[in-house]
Amino acid sequence: MGILHSEIKGRPSADQDKIVIGHRGAAGYLPEHTIAGYALGYALKADYLEPDLVMTKDEVLICLHDIYLESTTDVEQVFPGRHRDDGHWYAIDFTRSEIKELAVHERCRSDGTPYFPSRFPVGESHFAVPTFAEMIALVQGLNESTGRNVGIYPELKRPAWHAQAGHPLEKELLDVLRAYGYFEPEARIYVQCFAPDTLHELHRMEPELPLIQLISESQSSAWMWTEKGLDTIAVYAAGIGPAKVIIEADPTVVNRAHACGLVVHPYTFRRDQLPDKYPRFRAELEQFYFEYGVDGLFTDFPDVAAAVLAERRKGV
Ligand code: CA
């Protein structure tokens, strides 16, 4: 199965094997989950690119963070009246071709103001919602033209909700991965999800697929970073993706996960959302990579993380 030697379970990564995961592409610079954003994340030296996945009415996996369309697209203008009674425009109520009519913009609050005001201006240029297959074709095309081997790191969003709506995500995910060669030996792939049940099921269906158990900082997830919890996760997953505050609160989580054979890829590192304790963004990245000893991290600014790793490897 397609994990590289350096990423084999059970070994904390040496500096040269640590990875950068382009969070939603290169969300610090271009609207999240767009072909342009993924291409930029690739160019900014991400080792893996992250698509979040939800499903359309006609059962196509698309790259979108929310199960709703209105926070990152102009769906309110293009399809007024197509929202449900709760005021949300659900991706699952629209076909692929309808969703292709939408323009993607920087993530906004319901009053239209951007979450990150210093990022790409809202509504400028033109971006569309990619399908998962289009995202993969981009990454694999760039792998051809550059000779690099950048991986993909898809996240299944709200799998129980999709199953209840009659459109389960798991089989379609595996079909797309199989069609694009992600079960071949040289493939670089991790699949991430917050839901343990979904990961269990994926592990049952494809035992060799490297899975990452995402862990939120909520109290309901606290069992996951106990000794017993990590042991349980190691049965079906290759690693954990904890909220970074979990590691800040208890850095021993990293060594304990490694002892269970799990890699550790915390989220999310943002230059424009820097915790007060760090004087500079680089200081936060260095702390996690080299002091806490994580194997990789999710960041909106892959260029900065790649530079931190490159300098360390050169001994600068
Ligand atoms: Ca995600």
mmCIF file of C-alpha atoms and ligand atoms in Angstrom:
data_model
loop_
_atom_site.group_PDB
_atom_site.id
_atom_site.type_symbol
_atom_site.label_atom_id
_atom_site.label_comp_id
_atom_site.label_asym_id
_atom_site.label_seq_id
_atom_site.Cartn_x
_atom_site.Cartn_y
_atom_site.Cartn_z
ATOM 1 C CA MET A 1 0.000 0.000 0.000
ATOM 2 C CA GLY A 2 1.094 3.489 -0.793
ATOM 3 C CA ILE A 3 2.738 4.887 2.257
ATOM 4 C CA LEU A 4 6.330 5.903 1.769
ATOM 5 C CA HIS A 5 9.015 4.291 3.852
ATOM 6 C CA SER A 6 9.491 7.436 5.916
ATOM 7 C CA GLU A 7 5.838 7.471 6.872
ATOM 8 C CA ILE A 8 5.561 3.905 8.120
ATOM 9 C CA LYS A 9 3.636 3.594 11.344
ATOM 10 C CA GLY A 10 5.459 3.536 14.605
ATOM 11 C CA ARG A 11 8.403 5.785 13.930
ATOM 12 C CA PRO A 12 8.591 9.424 14.880
ATOM 13 C CA SER A 13 9.708 11.263 11.743
ATOM 14 C CA ALA A 14 13.238 12.499 11.272
ATOM 15 C CA ASP A 15 13.374 16.178 10.256
ATOM 16 C CA GLN A 16 13.783 15.286 6.571
ATOM 17 C CA ASP A 17 10.584 13.226 6.654
ATOM 18 C CA LYS A 18 8.274 15.752 8.270
ATOM 19 C CA ILE A 19 5.475 16.949 6.033
ATOM 20 C CA VAL A 20 3.500 20.083 5.178
ATOM 21 C CA ILE A 21 -0.237 19.694 4.511
ATOM 22 C CA GLY A 22 -1.776 22.493 2.449
ATOM 23 C CA HIS A 23 -4.964 23.178 4.430
ATOM 24 C CA ARG A 24 -7.880 23.563 1.984
ATOM 25 C CA GLY A 25 -5.205 24.295 -0.667
ATOM 26 C CA ALA A 26 -3.366 27.463 0.266
ATOM 27 C CA ALA A 27 -6.237 29.139 2.098
ATOM 28 C CA GLY A 28 -4.063 31.976 3.411
ATOM 29 C CA TYR A 29 -3.644 33.300 -0.135
ATOM 30 C CA LEU A 30 -6.565 32.138 -2.315
ATOM 31 C CA PRO A 31 -10.165 31.082 -1.600
ATOM 32 C CA GLU A 32 -10.283 27.621 0.019
ATOM 33 C CA HIS A 33 -11.017 24.513 -2.031
ATOM 34 C CA THR A 34 -10.451 25.974 -5.490
ATOM 35 C CA ILE A 35 -8.292 24.640 -8.312
ATOM 36 C CA ALA A 36 -6.244 27.843 -8.143
ATOM 37 C CA GLY A 37 -5.773 27.380 -4.402
ATOM 38 C CA TYR A 38 -4.637 23.779 -4.755
ATOM 39 C CA ALA A 39 -2.241 24.751 -7.574
ATOM 40 C CA LEU A 40 -0.780 27.490 -5.402
ATOM 41 C CA GLY A 41 -0.448 25.110 -2.438
ATOM 42 C CA TYR A 42 1.402 22.744 -4.745
ATOM 43 C CA ALA A 43 3.726 25.511 -5.930
ATOM 44 C CA LEU A 44 4.327 26.646 -2.340
ATOM 45 C CA LYS A 45 5.801 23.210 -1.587
ATOM 46 C CA ALA A 46 3.030 21.432 0.279
ATOM 47 C CA ASP A 47 3.724 17.684 0.482
ATOM 48 C CA TYR A 48 0.002 16.909 0.649
ATOM 49 C CA LEU A 49 -3.052 18.934 -0.361
ATOM 50 C CA GLU A 50 -6.290 18.737 1.578
ATOM 51 C CA PRO A 51 -9.727 18.575 -0.022
ATOM 52 C CA ASP A 52 -12.731 18.469 2.306
ATOM 53 C CA LEU A 53 -15.425 16.331 0.681
ATOM 54 C CA VAL A 54 -19.209 16.526 0.585
ATOM 55 C CA MET A 55 -21.677 15.060 -1.914
ATOM 56 C CA THR A 56 -24.020 16.511 -4.522
ATOM 57 C CA LYS A 57 -27.597 15.439 -5.246
ATOM 58 C CA ASP A 58 -26.320 13.313 -8.156
ATOM 59 C CA GLU A 59 -23.668 11.642 -5.944
ATOM 60 C CA VAL A 60 -20.537 13.434 -7.062
ATOM 61 C CA LEU A 61 -17.922 14.181 -4.413
ATOM 62 C CA ILE A 62 -17.033 17.864 -4.446
ATOM 63 C CA CYS A 63 -14.406 19.875 -2.595
ATOM 64 C CA LEU A 64 -16.232 21.945 0.003
ATOM 65 C CA HIS A 65 -15.757 22.478 3.730
ATOM 66 C CA ASP A 66 -19.381 22.959 4.750
ATOM 67 C CA ILE A 67 -22.446 20.897 3.930
ATOM 68 C CA TYR A 68 -23.878 24.324 3.025
ATOM 69 C CA LEU A 69 -22.918 26.476 0.043
ATOM 70 C CA GLU A 70 -23.573 30.034 1.223
ATOM 71 C CA SER A 71 -20.437 30.775 3.264
ATOM 72 C CA THR A 72 -18.052 30.349 0.335
ATOM 73 C CA THR A 73 -20.170 30.795 -2.831
ATOM 74 C CA ASP A 74 -22.702 33.167 -4.418
ATOM 75 C CA VAL A 75 -25.516 30.568 -4.212
ATOM 76 C CA GLU A 76 -27.911 33.122 -2.668
ATOM 77 C CA GLN A 77 -27.754 35.207 -5.855
ATOM 78 C CA VAL A 78 -27.710 32.334 -8.376
ATOM 79 C CA PHE A 79 -30.387 30.163 -6.757
ATOM 80 C CA PRO A 80 -32.531 32.401 -4.546
ATOM 81 C CA GLY A 81 -35.295 30.389 -2.921
ATOM 82 C CA ARG A 82 -33.430 27.081 -3.074
ATOM 83 C CA HIS A 83 -32.558 27.189 0.630
ATOM 84 C CA ARG A 84 -34.265 24.961 3.154
ATOM 85 C CA ASP A 85 -36.500 26.274 5.935
ATOM 86 C CA ASP A 86 -33.469 26.642 8.190
ATOM 87 C CA GLY A 87 -32.032 29.240 5.801
ATOM 88 C CA HIS A 88 -29.168 27.069 4.491
ATOM 89 C CA TRP A 89 -28.439 26.135 0.879
ATOM 90 C CA TYR A 90 -27.353 22.478 1.193
ATOM 91 C CA ALA A 91 -24.857 21.156 -1.358
ATOM 92 C CA ILE A 92 -26.750 17.859 -1.381
ATOM 93 C CA ASP A 93 -29.851 19.619 -2.787
ATOM 94 C CA PHE A 94 -27.942 20.680 -5.926
ATOM 95 C CA THR A 95 -26.555 18.722 -8.870
ATOM 96 C CA ARG A 96 -22.954 18.901 -9.950
ATOM 97 C CA SER A 97 -23.865 21.045 -12.958
ATOM 98 C CA GLU A 98 -25.856 23.473 -10.801
ATOM 99 C CA ILE A 99 -22.952 23.801 -8.391
ATOM 100 C CA LYS A 100 -20.693 24.492 -11.368
ATOM 101 C CA GLU A 101 -22.715 27.685 -11.987
ATOM 102 C CA LEU A 102 -21.552 29.118 -8.664
ATOM 103 C CA ALA A 103 -18.615 31.411 -8.015
ATOM 104 C CA VAL A 104 -16.471 30.646 -4.963
ATOM 105 C CA HIS A 105 -15.344 33.503 -2.754
ATOM 106 C CA GLU A 106 -13.309 33.949 0.392
ATOM 107 C CA ARG A 107 -15.129 32.531 3.446
ATOM 108 C CA CYS A 108 -17.669 35.058 4.816
ATOM 109 C CA ARG A 109 -19.918 35.413 7.826
ATOM 110 C CA SER A 110 -23.666 35.673 7.302
ATOM 111 C CA ASP A 111 -23.377 39.490 7.214
ATOM 112 C CA GLY A 112 -20.987 39.203 4.262
ATOM 113 C CA THR A 113 -17.790 40.187 6.081
ATOM 114 C CA PRO A 114 -14.745 37.957 5.551
ATOM 115 C CA TYR A 115 -13.416 35.744 8.371
ATOM 116 C CA PHE A 116 -9.860 36.738 7.522
ATOM 117 C CA PRO A 117 -9.866 40.372 6.345
ATOM 118 C CA SER A 118 -6.229 40.380 5.187
ATOM 119 C CA ARG A 119 -6.753 37.511 2.757
ATOM 120 C CA PHE A 120 -7.855 37.432 -0.903
ATOM 121 C CA PRO A 121 -10.501 40.121 -1.556
ATOM 122 C CA VAL A 122 -14.073 38.787 -1.538
ATOM 123 C CA GLY A 123 -15.637 38.478 -4.990
ATOM 124 C CA GLU A 124 -12.527 39.307 -7.036
ATOM 125 C CA SER A 125 -11.463 37.144 -9.999
ATOM 126 C CA HIS A 126 -13.391 33.926 -10.641
ATOM 127 C CA PHE A 127 -13.242 30.544 -8.914
ATOM 128 C CA ALA A 128 -15.485 27.467 -9.147
ATOM 129 C CA VAL A 129 -16.240 24.504 -6.873
ATOM 130 C CA PRO A 130 -14.033 21.593 -8.029
ATOM 131 C CA THR A 131 -15.084 17.979 -8.006
ATOM 132 C CA PHE A 132 -12.798 15.616 -6.096
ATOM 133 C CA ALA A 133 -11.821 14.013 -9.408
ATOM 134 C CA GLU A 134 -10.852 17.408 -10.864
ATOM 135 C CA MET A 135 -8.732 18.143 -7.800
ATOM 136 C CA ILE A 136 -6.929 14.813 -8.135
ATOM 137 C CA ALA A 137 -6.397 15.318 -11.873
ATOM 138 C CA LEU A 138 -4.740 18.658 -11.091
ATOM 139 C CA VAL A 139 -2.391 17.166 -8.494
ATOM 140 C CA GLN A 140 -1.524 14.182 -10.663
ATOM 141 C CA GLY A 141 -1.004 16.421 -13.703
ATOM 142 C CA LEU A 142 1.390 18.606 -11.712
ATOM 143 C CA ASN A 143 3.161 15.472 -10.485
ATOM 144 C CA GLU A 144 3.701 14.585 -14.154
ATOM 145 C CA SER A 145 4.904 18.014 -15.204
ATOM 146 C CA THR A 146 7.144 18.678 -12.188
ATOM 147 C CA GLY A 147 8.398 15.195 -11.314
ATOM 148 C CA ARG A 148 7.337 15.666 -7.688
ATOM 149 C CA ASN A 149 5.031 13.245 -5.866
ATOM 150 C CA VAL A 150 2.615 15.421 -3.920
ATOM 151 C CA GLY A 151 -0.087 13.519 -2.090
ATOM 152 C CA ILE A 152 -3.736 14.106 -1.309
ATOM 153 C CA TYR A 153 -5.266 14.189 2.164
ATOM 154 C CA PRO A 154 -9.082 14.093 1.750
ATOM 155 C CA GLU A 155 -11.446 14.607 4.690
ATOM 156 C CA LEU A 156 -14.930 13.092 4.753
ATOM 157 C CA LYS A 157 -17.320 15.736 6.081
ATOM 158 C CA ARG A 158 -20.338 14.756 8.207
ATOM 159 C CA PRO A 159 -20.455 11.093 7.049
ATOM 160 C CA ALA A 160 -23.361 10.122 9.328
ATOM 161 C CA TRP A 161 -25.411 13.070 8.061
ATOM 162 C CA HIS A 162 -24.722 12.064 4.440
ATOM 163 C CA ALA A 163 -25.650 8.432 5.146
ATOM 164 C CA GLN A 164 -28.889 9.531 6.768
ATOM 165 C CA ALA A 165 -29.647 11.624 3.693
ATOM 166 C CA GLY A 166 -29.234 8.490 1.575
ATOM 167 C CA HIS A 167 -25.886 9.485 0.056
ATOM 168 C CA PRO A 168 -23.098 7.734 1.989
ATOM 169 C CA LEU A 169 -19.596 9.038 1.242
ATOM 170 C CA GLU A 170 -17.393 6.010 1.920
ATOM 171 C CA LYS A 171 -17.938 3.839 -1.153
ATOM 172 C CA GLU A 172 -17.743 6.759 -3.551
ATOM 173 C CA LEU A 173 -14.490 7.903 -1.918
ATOM 174 C CA LEU A 174 -12.929 4.460 -2.349
ATOM 175 C CA ASP A 175 -14.159 4.209 -5.953
ATOM 176 C CA VAL A 176 -12.522 7.531 -6.854
ATOM 177 C CA LEU A 177 -9.289 6.626 -5.036
ATOM 178 C CA ARG A 178 -9.164 3.297 -6.848
ATOM 179 C CA ALA A 179 -9.856 4.897 -10.236
ATOM 180 C CA TYR A 180 -6.956 7.324 -9.719
ATOM 181 C CA GLY A 181 -4.412 4.778 -8.509
ATOM 182 C CA TYR A 182 -4.288 5.597 -4.808
ATOM 183 C CA PHE A 183 -3.927 1.934 -3.937
ATOM 184 C CA GLU A 184 -0.685 1.714 -5.936
ATOM 185 C CA PRO A 185 2.620 1.411 -4.052
ATOM 186 C CA GLU A 186 3.979 4.882 -4.887
ATOM 187 C CA ALA A 187 0.748 6.747 -4.066
ATOM 188 C CA ARG A 188 0.788 9.279 -1.231
ATOM 189 C CA ILE A 189 -2.549 9.357 0.515
ATOM 190 C CA TYR A 190 -4.084 9.854 3.924
ATOM 191 C CA VAL A 191 -7.842 9.877 4.554
ATOM 192 C CA GLN A 192 -9.025 11.895 7.569
ATOM 193 C CA CYS A 193 -12.284 12.078 9.474
ATOM 194 C CA PHE A 194 -13.584 13.114 12.901
ATOM 195 C CA ALA A 195 -15.970 10.137 13.112
ATOM 196 C CA PRO A 196 -14.405 6.932 14.535
ATOM 197 C CA ASP A 197 -17.231 4.776 13.141
ATOM 198 C CA THR A 198 -16.506 5.950 9.608
ATOM 199 C CA LEU A 199 -12.792 5.246 9.988
ATOM 200 C CA HIS A 200 -13.565 1.787 11.386
ATOM 201 C CA GLU A 201 -15.719 1.093 8.340
ATOM 202 C CA LEU A 202 -13.084 2.365 5.891
ATOM 203 C CA HIS A 203 -10.471 0.234 7.638
ATOM 204 C CA ARG A 204 -12.711 -2.797 7.311
ATOM 205 C CA MET A 205 -13.267 -2.101 3.605
ATOM 206 C CA GLU A 206 -9.620 -1.235 2.799
ATOM 207 C CA PRO A 207 -7.254 -2.289 5.597
ATOM 208 C CA GLU A 208 -4.167 -0.838 3.873
ATOM 209 C CA LEU A 209 -5.542 2.681 3.415
ATOM 210 C CA PRO A 210 -3.738 5.073 5.832
ATOM 211 C CA LEU A 211 -6.379 6.746 7.993
ATOM 212 C CA ILE A 212 -6.091 9.742 10.292
ATOM 213 C CA GLN A 213 -8.380 10.142 13.305
ATOM 214 C CA LEU A 214 -9.095 13.859 13.644
ATOM 215 C CA ILE A 215 -9.517 14.958 17.263
ATOM 216 C CA SER A 216 -11.287 18.133 18.290
ATOM 217 C CA GLU A 217 -10.578 19.860 21.584
ATOM 218 C CA SER A 218 -14.140 19.261 22.815
ATOM 219 C CA GLN A 219 -14.656 17.290 26.013
ATOM 220 C CA SER A 220 -16.523 14.575 24.097
ATOM 221 C CA SER A 221 -13.248 13.744 22.304
ATOM 222 C CA ALA A 222 -11.127 13.656 25.468
ATOM 223 C CA TRP A 223 -11.101 9.837 25.572
ATOM 224 C CA MET A 224 -9.154 9.832 22.320
ATOM 225 C CA TRP A 225 -5.931 11.243 23.745
ATOM 226 C CA THR A 226 -5.865 8.944 26.772
ATOM 227 C CA GLU A 227 -3.543 5.935 26.772
ATOM 228 C CA LYS A 228 -6.461 3.626 26.091
ATOM 229 C CA GLY A 229 -7.952 5.898 23.450
ATOM 230 C CA LEU A 230 -4.708 6.048 21.466
ATOM 231 C CA ASP A 231 -4.406 2.248 21.657
ATOM 232 C CA THR A 232 -7.938 1.940 20.314
ATOM 233 C CA ILE A 233 -7.256 4.366 17.467
ATOM 234 C CA ALA A 234 -4.056 2.507 16.523
ATOM 235 C CA VAL A 235 -6.154 -0.548 15.642
ATOM 236 C CA TYR A 236 -7.698 1.201 12.624
ATOM 237 C CA ALA A 237 -5.686 4.378 11.958
ATOM 238 C CA ALA A 238 -2.159 5.332 10.889
ATOM 239 C CA GLY A 239 -2.221 8.540 12.869
ATOM 240 C CA ILE A 240 -4.068 11.311 14.639
ATOM 241 C CA GLY A 241 -4.904 14.858 13.574
ATOM 242 C CA PRO A 242 -5.470 16.689 16.862
ATOM 243 C CA ALA A 243 -6.449 20.327 17.341
ATOM 244 C CA LYS A 244 -3.146 22.020 18.146
ATOM 245 C CA VAL A 245 -4.412 23.239 21.543
ATOM 246 C CA ILE A 246 -4.546 19.603 22.695
ATOM 247 C CA ILE A 247 -0.777 19.335 22.216
ATOM 248 C CA GLU A 248 -0.142 22.760 23.782
ATOM 249 C CA ALA A 249 -2.074 21.605 26.855
ATOM 250 C CA ASP A 250 -0.271 18.258 27.058
ATOM 251 C CA PRO A 251 2.751 17.806 24.761
ATOM 252 C CA THR A 252 3.169 14.183 25.951
ATOM 253 C CA VAL A 253 0.325 13.299 23.573
ATOM 254 C CA VAL A 254 2.866 13.288 20.731
ATOM 255 C CA ASN A 255 5.217 10.731 22.296
ATOM 256 C CA ARG A 256 2.342 8.638 23.563
ATOM 257 C CA ALA A 257 0.833 8.528 20.062
ATOM 258 C CA HIS A 258 4.206 7.611 18.572
ATOM 259 C CA ALA A 259 4.539 4.807 21.119
ATOM 260 C CA CYS A 260 1.251 3.408 19.772
ATOM 261 C CA GLY A 261 2.591 3.573 16.220
ATOM 262 C CA LEU A 262 0.581 6.665 15.261
ATOM 263 C CA VAL A 263 1.856 9.674 13.317
ATOM 264 C CA VAL A 264 0.748 13.098 14.585
ATOM 265 C CA HIS A 265 -0.517 15.845 12.244
ATOM 266 C CA PRO A 266 -2.111 18.727 14.220
ATOM 267 C CA TYR A 267 -4.329 21.490 12.756
ATOM 268 C CA THR A 268 -4.578 24.422 11.905
ATOM 269 C CA PHE A 269 -1.613 26.791 11.672
ATOM 270 C CA ARG A 270 -2.435 30.329 10.515
ATOM 271 C CA ARG A 271 -0.165 33.333 10.325
ATOM 272 C CA ASP A 272 -3.171 35.626 10.707
ATOM 273 C CA GLN A 273 -4.487 33.769 13.782
ATOM 274 C CA LEU A 274 -1.275 33.450 15.779
ATOM 275 C CA PRO A 275 -1.601 32.558 19.486
ATOM 276 C CA ASP A 276 -0.256 35.318 21.760
ATOM 277 C CA LYS A 277 2.504 33.149 23.164
ATOM 278 C CA TYR A 278 4.383 33.127 19.853
ATOM 279 C CA PRO A 279 6.281 36.219 18.675
ATOM 280 C CA ARG A 280 6.260 35.073 15.055
ATOM 281 C CA PHE A 281 4.457 32.461 12.962
ATOM 282 C CA ARG A 282 7.712 30.615 12.353
ATOM 283 C CA ALA A 283 8.241 30.266 16.098
ATOM 284 C CA GLU A 284 4.947 28.415 16.424
ATOM 285 C CA LEU A 285 5.793 26.082 13.534
ATOM 286 C CA GLU A 286 9.282 25.406 14.917
ATOM 287 C CA GLN A 287 7.856 24.663 18.353
ATOM 288 C CA PHE A 288 5.497 22.035 16.969
ATOM 289 C CA TYR A 289 7.854 20.425 14.455
ATOM 290 C CA PHE A 290 11.022 20.326 16.552
ATOM 291 C CA GLU A 291 10.091 20.706 20.247
ATOM 292 C CA TYR A 292 6.801 18.845 20.384
ATOM 293 C CA GLY A 293 8.014 16.550 17.582
ATOM 294 C CA VAL A 294 4.961 16.331 15.326
ATOM 295 C CA ASP A 295 5.324 14.535 11.987
ATOM 296 C CA GLY A 296 3.432 17.085 9.931
ATOM 297 C CA LEU A 297 0.881 19.866 10.236
ATOM 298 C CA PHE A 298 -2.063 21.452 8.468
ATOM 299 C CA THR A 299 -1.431 25.058 7.518
ATOM 300 C CA ASP A 300 -3.078 27.798 5.446
ATOM 301 C CA PHE A 301 0.456 29.049 4.679
ATOM 302 C CA PRO A 302 2.374 26.030 3.313
ATOM 303 C CA ASP A 303 5.256 28.176 2.052
ATOM 304 C CA VAL A 304 6.215 29.207 5.590
ATOM 305 C CA ALA A 305 6.111 25.649 6.949
ATOM 306 C CA ALA A 306 8.099 24.376 3.948
ATOM 307 C CA ALA A 307 10.711 27.101 4.538
ATOM 308 C CA VAL A 308 11.006 26.175 8.226
ATOM 309 C CA LEU A 309 11.643 22.524 7.299
ATOM 310 C CA ALA A 310 14.021 23.410 4.433
ATOM 311 C CA GLU A 311 16.161 25.612 6.694
ATOM 312 C CA ARG A 312 16.358 22.928 9.323
ATOM 313 C CA ARG A 313 17.437 20.338 6.763
ATOM 314 C CA LYS A 314 20.142 22.672 5.454
ATOM 315 C CA GLY A 315 21.238 23.404 9.010
ATOM 316 C CA VAL A 316 20.643 27.161 8.587
HETATM 317 CA CA CA B 1 -10.438 19.769 6.726
#
